[in-house]
mmCIF file with all atom_site columns, C-alpha atoms in Angstrom:
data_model
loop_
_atom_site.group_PDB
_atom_site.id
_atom_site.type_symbol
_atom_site.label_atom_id
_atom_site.label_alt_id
_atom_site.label_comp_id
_atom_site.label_asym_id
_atom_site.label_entity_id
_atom_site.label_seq_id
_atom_site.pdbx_PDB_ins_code
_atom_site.Cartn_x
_atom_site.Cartn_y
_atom_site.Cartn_z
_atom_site.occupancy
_atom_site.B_iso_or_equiv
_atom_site.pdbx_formal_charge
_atom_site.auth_seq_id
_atom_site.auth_comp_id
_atom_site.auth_asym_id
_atom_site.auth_atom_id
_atom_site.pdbx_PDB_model_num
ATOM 1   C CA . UNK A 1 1   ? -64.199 18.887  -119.106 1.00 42.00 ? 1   UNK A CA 1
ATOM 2   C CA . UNK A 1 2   ? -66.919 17.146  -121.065 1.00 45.00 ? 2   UNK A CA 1
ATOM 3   C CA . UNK A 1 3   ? -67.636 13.509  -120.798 1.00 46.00 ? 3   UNK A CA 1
ATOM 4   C CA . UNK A 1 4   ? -66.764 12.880  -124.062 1.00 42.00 ? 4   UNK A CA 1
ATOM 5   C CA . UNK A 1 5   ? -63.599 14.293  -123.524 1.00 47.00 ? 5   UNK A CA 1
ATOM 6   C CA . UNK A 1 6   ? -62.580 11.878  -120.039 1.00 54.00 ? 6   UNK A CA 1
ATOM 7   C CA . UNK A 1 7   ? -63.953 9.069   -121.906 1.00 59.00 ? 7   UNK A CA 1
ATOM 8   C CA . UNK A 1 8   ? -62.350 8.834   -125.318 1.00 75.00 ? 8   UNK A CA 1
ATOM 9   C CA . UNK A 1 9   ? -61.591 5.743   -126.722 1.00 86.00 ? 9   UNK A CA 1
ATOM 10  C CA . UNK A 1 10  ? -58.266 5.721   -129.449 1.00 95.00 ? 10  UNK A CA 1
ATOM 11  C CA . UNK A 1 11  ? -57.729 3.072   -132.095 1.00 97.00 ? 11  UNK A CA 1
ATOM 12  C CA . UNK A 1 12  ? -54.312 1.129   -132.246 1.00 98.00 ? 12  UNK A CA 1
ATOM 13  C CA . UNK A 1 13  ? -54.380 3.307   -135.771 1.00 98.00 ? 13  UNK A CA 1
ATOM 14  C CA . UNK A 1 14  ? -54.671 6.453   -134.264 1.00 98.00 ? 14  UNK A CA 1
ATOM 15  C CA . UNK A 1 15  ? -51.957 5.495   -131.456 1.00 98.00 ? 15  UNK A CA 1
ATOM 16  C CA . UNK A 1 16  ? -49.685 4.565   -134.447 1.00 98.00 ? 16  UNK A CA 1
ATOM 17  C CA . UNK A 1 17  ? -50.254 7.650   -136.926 1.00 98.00 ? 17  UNK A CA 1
ATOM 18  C CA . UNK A 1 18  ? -48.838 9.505   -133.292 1.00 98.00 ? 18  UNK A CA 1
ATOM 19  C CA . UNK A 1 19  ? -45.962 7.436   -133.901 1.00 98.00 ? 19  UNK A CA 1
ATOM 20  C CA . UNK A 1 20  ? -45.340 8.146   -137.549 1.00 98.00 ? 20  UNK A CA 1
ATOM 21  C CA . UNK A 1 21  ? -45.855 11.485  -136.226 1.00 98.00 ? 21  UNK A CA 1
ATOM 22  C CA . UNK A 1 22  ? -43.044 11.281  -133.999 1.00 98.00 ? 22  UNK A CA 1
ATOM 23  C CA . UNK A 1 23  ? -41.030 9.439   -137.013 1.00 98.00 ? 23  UNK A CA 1
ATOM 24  C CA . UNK A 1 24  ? -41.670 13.095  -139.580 1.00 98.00 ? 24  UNK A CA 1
ATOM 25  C CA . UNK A 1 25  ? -39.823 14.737  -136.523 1.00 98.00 ? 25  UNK A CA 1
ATOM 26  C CA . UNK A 1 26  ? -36.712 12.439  -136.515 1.00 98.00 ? 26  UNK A CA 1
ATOM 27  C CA . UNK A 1 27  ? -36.712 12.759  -140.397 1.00 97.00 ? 27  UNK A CA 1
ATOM 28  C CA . UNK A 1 28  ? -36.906 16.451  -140.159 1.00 96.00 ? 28  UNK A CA 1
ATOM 29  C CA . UNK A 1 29  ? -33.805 16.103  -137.726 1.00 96.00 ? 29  UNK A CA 1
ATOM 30  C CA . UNK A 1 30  ? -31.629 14.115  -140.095 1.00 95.00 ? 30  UNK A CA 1
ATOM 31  C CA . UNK A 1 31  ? -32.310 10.906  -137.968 1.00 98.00 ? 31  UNK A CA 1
ATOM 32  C CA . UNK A 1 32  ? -33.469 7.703   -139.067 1.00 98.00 ? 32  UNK A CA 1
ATOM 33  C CA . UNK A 1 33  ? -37.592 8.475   -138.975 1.00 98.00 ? 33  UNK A CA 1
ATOM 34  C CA . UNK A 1 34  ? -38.635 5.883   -136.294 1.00 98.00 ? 34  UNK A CA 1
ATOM 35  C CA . UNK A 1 35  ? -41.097 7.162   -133.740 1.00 98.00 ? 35  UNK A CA 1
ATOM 36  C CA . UNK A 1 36  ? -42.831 5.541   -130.507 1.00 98.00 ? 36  UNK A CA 1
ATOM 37  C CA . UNK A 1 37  ? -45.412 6.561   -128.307 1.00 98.00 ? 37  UNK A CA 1
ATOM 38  C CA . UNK A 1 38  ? -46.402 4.327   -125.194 1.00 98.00 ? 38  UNK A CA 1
ATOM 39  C CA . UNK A 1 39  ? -49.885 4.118   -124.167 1.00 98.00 ? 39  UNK A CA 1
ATOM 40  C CA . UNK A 1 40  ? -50.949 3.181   -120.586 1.00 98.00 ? 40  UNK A CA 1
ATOM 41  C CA . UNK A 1 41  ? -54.687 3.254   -119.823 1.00 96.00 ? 41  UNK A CA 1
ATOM 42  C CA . UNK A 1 42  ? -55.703 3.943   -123.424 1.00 96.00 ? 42  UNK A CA 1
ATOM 43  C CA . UNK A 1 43  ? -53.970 7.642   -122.579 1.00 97.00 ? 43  UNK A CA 1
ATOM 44  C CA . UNK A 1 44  ? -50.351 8.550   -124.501 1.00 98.00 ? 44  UNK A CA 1
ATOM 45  C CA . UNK A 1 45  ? -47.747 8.561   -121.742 1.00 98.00 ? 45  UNK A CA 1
ATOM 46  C CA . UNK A 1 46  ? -44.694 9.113   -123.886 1.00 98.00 ? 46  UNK A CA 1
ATOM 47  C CA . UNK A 1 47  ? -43.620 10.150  -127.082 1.00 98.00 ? 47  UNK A CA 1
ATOM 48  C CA . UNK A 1 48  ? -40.245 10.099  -128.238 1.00 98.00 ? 48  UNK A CA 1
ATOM 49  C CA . UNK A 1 49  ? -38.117 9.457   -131.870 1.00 98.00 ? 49  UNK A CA 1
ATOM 50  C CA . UNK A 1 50  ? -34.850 8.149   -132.751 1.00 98.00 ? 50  UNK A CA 1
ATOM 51  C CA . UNK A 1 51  ? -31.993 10.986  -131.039 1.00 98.00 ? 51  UNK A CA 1
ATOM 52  C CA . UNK A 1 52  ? -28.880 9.447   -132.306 1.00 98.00 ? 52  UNK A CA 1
ATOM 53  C CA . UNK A 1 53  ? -27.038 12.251  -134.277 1.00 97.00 ? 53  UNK A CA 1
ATOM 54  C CA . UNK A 1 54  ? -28.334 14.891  -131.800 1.00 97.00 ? 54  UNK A CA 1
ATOM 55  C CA . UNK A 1 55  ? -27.660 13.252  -129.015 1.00 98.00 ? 55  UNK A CA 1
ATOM 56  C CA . UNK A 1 56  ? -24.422 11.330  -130.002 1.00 98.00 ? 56  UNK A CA 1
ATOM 57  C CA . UNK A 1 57  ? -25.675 8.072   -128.415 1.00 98.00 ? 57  UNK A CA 1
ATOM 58  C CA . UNK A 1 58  ? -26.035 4.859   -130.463 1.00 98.00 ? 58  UNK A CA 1
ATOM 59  C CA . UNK A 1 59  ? -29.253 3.755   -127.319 1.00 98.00 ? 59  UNK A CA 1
ATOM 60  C CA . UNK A 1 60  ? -31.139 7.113   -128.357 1.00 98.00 ? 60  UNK A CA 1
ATOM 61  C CA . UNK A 1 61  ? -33.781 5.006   -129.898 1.00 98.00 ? 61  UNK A CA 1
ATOM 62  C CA . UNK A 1 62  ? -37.018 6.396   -130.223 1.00 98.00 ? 62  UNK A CA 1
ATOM 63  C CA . UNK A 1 63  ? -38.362 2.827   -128.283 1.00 98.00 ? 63  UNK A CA 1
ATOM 64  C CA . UNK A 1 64  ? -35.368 3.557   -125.683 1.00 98.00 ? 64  UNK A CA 1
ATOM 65  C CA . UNK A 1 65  ? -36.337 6.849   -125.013 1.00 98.00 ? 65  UNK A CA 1
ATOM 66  C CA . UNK A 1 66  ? -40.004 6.135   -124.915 1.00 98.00 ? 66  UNK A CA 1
ATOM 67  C CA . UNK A 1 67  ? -39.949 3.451   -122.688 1.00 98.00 ? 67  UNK A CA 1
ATOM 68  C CA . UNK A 1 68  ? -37.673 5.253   -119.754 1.00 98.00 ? 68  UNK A CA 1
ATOM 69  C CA . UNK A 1 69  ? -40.493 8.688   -119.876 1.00 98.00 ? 69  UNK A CA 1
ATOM 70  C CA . UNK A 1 70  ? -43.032 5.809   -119.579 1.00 98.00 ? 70  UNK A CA 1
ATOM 71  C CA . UNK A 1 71  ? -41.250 4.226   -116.492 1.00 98.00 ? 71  UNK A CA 1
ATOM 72  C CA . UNK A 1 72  ? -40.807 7.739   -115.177 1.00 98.00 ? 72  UNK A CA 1
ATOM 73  C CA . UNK A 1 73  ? -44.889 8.266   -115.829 1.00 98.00 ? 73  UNK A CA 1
ATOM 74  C CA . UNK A 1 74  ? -46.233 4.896   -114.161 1.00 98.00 ? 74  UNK A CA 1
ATOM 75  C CA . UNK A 1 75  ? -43.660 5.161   -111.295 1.00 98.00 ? 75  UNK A CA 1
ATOM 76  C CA . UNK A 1 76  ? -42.008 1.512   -111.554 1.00 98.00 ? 76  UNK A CA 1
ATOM 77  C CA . UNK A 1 77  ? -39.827 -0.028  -114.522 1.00 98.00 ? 77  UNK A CA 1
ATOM 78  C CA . UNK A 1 78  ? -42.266 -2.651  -115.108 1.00 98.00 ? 78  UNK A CA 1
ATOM 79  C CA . UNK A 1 79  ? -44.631 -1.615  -117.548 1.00 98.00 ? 79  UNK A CA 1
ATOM 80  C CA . UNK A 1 80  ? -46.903 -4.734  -117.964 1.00 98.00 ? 80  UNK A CA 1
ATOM 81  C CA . UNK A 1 81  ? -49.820 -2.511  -118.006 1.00 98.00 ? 81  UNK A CA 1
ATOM 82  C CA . UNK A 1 82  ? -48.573 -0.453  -121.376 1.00 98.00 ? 82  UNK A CA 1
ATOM 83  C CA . UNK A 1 83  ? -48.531 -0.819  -124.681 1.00 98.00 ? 83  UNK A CA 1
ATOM 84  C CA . UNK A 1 84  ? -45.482 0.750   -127.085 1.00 98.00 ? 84  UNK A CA 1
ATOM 85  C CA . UNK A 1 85  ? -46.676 1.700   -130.830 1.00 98.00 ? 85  UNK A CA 1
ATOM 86  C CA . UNK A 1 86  ? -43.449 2.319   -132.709 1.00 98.00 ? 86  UNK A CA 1
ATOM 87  C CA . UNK A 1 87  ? -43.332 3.014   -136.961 1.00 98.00 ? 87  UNK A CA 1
ATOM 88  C CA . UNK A 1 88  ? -40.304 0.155   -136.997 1.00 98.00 ? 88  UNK A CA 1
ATOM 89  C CA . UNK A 1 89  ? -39.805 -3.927  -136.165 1.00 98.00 ? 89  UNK A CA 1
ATOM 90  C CA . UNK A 1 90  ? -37.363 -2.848  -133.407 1.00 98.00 ? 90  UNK A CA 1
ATOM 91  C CA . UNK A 1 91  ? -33.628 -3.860  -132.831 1.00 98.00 ? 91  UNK A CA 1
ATOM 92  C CA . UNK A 1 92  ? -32.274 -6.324  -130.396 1.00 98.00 ? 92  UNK A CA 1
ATOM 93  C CA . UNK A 1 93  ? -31.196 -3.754  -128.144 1.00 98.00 ? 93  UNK A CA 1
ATOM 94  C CA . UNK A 1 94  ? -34.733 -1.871  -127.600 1.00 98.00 ? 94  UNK A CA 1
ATOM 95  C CA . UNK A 1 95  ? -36.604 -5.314  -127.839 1.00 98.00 ? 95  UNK A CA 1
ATOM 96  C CA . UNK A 1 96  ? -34.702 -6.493  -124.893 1.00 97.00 ? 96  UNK A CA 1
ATOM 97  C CA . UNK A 1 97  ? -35.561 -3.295  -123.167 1.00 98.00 ? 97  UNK A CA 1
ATOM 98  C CA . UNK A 1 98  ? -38.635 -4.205  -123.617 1.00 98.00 ? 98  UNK A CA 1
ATOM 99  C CA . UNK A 1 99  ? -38.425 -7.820  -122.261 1.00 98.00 ? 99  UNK A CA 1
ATOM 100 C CA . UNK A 1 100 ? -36.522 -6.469  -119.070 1.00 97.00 ? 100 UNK A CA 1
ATOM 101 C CA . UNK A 1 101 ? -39.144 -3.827  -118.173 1.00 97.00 ? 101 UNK A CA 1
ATOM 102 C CA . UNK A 1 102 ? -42.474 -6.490  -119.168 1.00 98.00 ? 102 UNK A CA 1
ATOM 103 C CA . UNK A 1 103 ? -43.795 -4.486  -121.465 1.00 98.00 ? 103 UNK A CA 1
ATOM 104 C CA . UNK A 1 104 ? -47.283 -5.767  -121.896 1.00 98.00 ? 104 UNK A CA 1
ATOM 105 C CA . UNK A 1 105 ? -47.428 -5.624  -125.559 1.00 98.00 ? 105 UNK A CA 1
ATOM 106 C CA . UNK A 1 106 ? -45.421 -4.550  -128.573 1.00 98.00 ? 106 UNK A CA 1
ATOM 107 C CA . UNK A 1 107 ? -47.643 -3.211  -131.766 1.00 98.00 ? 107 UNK A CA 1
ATOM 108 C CA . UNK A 1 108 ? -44.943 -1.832  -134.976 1.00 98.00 ? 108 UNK A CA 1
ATOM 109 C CA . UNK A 1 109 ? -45.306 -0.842  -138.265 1.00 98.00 ? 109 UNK A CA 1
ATOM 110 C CA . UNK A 1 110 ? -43.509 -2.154  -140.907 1.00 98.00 ? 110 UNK A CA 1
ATOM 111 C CA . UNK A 1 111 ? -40.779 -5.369  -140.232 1.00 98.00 ? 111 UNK A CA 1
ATOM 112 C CA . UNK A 1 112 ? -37.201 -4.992  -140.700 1.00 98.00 ? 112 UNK A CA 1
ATOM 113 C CA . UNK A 1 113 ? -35.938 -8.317  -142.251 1.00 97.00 ? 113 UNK A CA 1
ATOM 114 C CA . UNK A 1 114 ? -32.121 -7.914  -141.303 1.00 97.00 ? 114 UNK A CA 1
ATOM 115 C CA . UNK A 1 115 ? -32.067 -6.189  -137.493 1.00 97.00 ? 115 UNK A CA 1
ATOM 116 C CA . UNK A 1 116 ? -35.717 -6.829  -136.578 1.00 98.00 ? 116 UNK A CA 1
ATOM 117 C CA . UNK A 1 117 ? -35.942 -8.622  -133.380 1.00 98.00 ? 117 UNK A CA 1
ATOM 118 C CA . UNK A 1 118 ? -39.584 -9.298  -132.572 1.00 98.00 ? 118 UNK A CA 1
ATOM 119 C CA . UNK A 1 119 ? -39.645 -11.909 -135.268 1.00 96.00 ? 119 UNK A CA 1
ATOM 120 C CA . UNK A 1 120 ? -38.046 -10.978 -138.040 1.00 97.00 ? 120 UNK A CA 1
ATOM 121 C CA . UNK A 1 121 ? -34.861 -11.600 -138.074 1.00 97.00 ? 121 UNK A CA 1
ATOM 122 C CA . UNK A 1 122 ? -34.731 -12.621 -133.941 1.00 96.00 ? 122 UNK A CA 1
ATOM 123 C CA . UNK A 1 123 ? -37.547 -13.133 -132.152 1.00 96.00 ? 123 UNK A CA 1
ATOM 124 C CA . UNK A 1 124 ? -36.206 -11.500 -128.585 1.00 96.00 ? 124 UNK A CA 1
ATOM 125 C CA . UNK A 1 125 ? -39.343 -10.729 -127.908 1.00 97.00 ? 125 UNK A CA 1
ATOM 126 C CA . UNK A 1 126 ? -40.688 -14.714 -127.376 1.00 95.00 ? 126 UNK A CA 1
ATOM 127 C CA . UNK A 1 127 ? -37.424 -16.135 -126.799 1.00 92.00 ? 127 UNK A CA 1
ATOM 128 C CA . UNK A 1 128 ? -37.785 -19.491 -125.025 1.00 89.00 ? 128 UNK A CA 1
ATOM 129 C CA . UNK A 1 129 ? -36.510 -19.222 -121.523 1.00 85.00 ? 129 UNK A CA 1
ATOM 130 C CA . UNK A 1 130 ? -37.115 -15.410 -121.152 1.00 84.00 ? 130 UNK A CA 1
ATOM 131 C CA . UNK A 1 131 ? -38.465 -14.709 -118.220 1.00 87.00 ? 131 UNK A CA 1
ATOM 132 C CA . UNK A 1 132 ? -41.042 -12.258 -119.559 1.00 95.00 ? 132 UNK A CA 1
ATOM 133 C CA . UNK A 1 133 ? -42.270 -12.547 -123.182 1.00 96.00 ? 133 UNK A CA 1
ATOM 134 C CA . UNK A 1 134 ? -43.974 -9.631  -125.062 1.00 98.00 ? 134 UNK A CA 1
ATOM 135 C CA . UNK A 1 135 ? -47.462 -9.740  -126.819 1.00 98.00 ? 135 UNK A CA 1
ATOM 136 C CA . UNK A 1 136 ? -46.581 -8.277  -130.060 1.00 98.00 ? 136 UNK A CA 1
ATOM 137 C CA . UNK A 1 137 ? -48.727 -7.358  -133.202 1.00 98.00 ? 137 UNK A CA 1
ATOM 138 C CA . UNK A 1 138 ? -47.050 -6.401  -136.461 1.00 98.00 ? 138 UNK A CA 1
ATOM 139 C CA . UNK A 1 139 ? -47.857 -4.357  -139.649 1.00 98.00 ? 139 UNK A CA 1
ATOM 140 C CA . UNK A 1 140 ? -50.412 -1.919  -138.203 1.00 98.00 ? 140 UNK A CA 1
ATOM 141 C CA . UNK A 1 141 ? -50.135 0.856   -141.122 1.00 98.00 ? 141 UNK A CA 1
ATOM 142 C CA . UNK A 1 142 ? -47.352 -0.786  -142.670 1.00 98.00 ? 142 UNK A CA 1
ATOM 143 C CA . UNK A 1 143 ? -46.842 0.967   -145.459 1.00 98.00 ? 143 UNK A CA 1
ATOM 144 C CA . UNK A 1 144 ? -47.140 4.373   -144.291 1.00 98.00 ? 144 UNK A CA 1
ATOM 145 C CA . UNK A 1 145 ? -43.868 3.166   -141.830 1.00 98.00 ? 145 UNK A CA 1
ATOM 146 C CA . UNK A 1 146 ? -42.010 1.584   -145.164 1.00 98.00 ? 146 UNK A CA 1
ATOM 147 C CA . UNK A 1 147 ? -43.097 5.040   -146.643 1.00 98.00 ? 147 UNK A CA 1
ATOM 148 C CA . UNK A 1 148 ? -41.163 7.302   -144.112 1.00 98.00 ? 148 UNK A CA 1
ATOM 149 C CA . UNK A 1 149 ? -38.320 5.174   -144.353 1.00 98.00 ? 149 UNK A CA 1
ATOM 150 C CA . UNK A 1 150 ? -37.451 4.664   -148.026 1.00 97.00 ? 150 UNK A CA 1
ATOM 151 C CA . UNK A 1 151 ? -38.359 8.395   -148.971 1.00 97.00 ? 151 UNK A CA 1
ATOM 152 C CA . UNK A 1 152 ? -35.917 9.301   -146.043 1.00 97.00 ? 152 UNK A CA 1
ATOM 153 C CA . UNK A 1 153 ? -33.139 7.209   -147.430 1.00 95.00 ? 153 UNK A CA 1
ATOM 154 C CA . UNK A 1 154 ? -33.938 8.038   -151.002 1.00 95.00 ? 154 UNK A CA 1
ATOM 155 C CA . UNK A 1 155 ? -33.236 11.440  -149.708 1.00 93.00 ? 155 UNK A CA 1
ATOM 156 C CA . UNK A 1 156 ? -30.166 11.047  -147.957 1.00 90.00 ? 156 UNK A CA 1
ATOM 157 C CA . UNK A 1 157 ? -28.994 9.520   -151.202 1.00 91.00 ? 157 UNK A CA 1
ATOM 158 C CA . UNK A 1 158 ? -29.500 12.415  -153.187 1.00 90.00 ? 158 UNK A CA 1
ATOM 159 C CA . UNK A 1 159 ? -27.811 14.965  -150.734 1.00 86.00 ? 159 UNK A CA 1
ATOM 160 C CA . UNK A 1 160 ? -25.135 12.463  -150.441 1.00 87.00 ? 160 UNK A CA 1
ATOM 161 C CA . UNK A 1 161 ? -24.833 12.983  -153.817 1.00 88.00 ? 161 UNK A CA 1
ATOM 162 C CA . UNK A 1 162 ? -25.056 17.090  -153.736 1.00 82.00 ? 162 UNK A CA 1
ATOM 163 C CA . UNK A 1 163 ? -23.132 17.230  -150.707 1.00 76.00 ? 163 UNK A CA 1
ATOM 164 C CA . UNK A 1 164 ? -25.962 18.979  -149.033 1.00 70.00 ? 164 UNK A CA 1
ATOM 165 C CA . UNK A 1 165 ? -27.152 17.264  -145.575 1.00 63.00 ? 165 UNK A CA 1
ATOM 166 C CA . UNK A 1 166 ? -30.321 17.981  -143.263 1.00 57.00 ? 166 UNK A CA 1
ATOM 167 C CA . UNK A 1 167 ? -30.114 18.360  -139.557 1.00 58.00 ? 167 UNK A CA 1
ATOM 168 C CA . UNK A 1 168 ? -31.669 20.229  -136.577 1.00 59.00 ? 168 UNK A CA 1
ATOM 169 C CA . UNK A 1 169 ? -30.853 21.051  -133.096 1.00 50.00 ? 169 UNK A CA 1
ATOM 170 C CA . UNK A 1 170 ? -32.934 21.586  -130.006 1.00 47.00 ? 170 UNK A CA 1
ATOM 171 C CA . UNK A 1 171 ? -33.749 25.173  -130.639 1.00 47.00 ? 171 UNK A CA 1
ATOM 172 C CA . UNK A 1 172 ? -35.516 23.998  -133.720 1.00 46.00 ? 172 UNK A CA 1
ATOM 173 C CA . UNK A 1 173 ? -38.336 22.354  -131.451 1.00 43.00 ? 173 UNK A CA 1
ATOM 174 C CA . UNK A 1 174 ? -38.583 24.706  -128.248 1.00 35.00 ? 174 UNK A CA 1
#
């Protein structure tokens, strides 16, 4: 290994377009196209997208997901040290995950004005009395992470209407 290969240096864009990468998978899935990688040490340590059809589990966030590989990776459930890039604002449920393992810092996509909760519609995240509050930086490539979402609605709209609907299973992705 080259030099220039132990000491690259990624942009918070390039760490998101992994996580809209992540998000095409979900949509190609038939799951609402939310992605998340975590980074720890400017190196991606998990990857993971929303799993809630396939898996039959309303926590199968992408965020949900992500964080427990990352615990897994770092070897303790605090995570102060990482950073999770994810193509949504996420829900209460994954930004309290988030607050109960310290997650160092939060960076998302586009904000979701009704079930946001790291600021838009709760602020979880910076909640007074917490006892951990997460950095958080919002609308990094913002409309490429609107983008995913409406064409992947606008979709499921018109097979709704033409009775056709898209899924995959595991096999798809070994």
């Amino acid at each position: 290994m080259n030099k220039t290969t132990c000491n690259t240096f990624h942009t918070p864009e390039y760490f998101m377009r992994q996580a809209l990468r992540q998000a095409q998978e979900a949509a190609l899935c038939g799951e609402v196209p939310v992605g998340a990688v975590v980074v720890w040490k400017n190196k991606i340590i998990a990857r993971a997208y929303n799993q809630v059809e396939g898996l039959k589990d309303g926590t199968a966030h992408a965020e949900m997901i992500a964080l427990t590989q990352a615990s897994a990776v770092v070897g303790d459930w605090r995570l102060h040290e990482c950073c999770l890039y994810v193509s949504k604002e996420p829900c209460a449920m994954c930004a309290g995950a988030m607050v109960n393992c310290r997650l160092g810092k939060l960076v998302f996509g586009c904000s979701d004005p009704r079930m946001g909760a790291a600021g838009s519609a709760l602020n979880i995240t910076s909640f007074t009395g917490m006892l951990h509050r997460v950095e958080v930086e919002s609308g990094l490539l913002a409309q490429e992470c609107a983008d995913i979402l409406q064409d992947f609605f606008r979709q499921r709209r018109q097979e709704s209407q033409s009775g056709n609907k898209s899924t995959c299973t595991e096999e798809d992705h070994v």
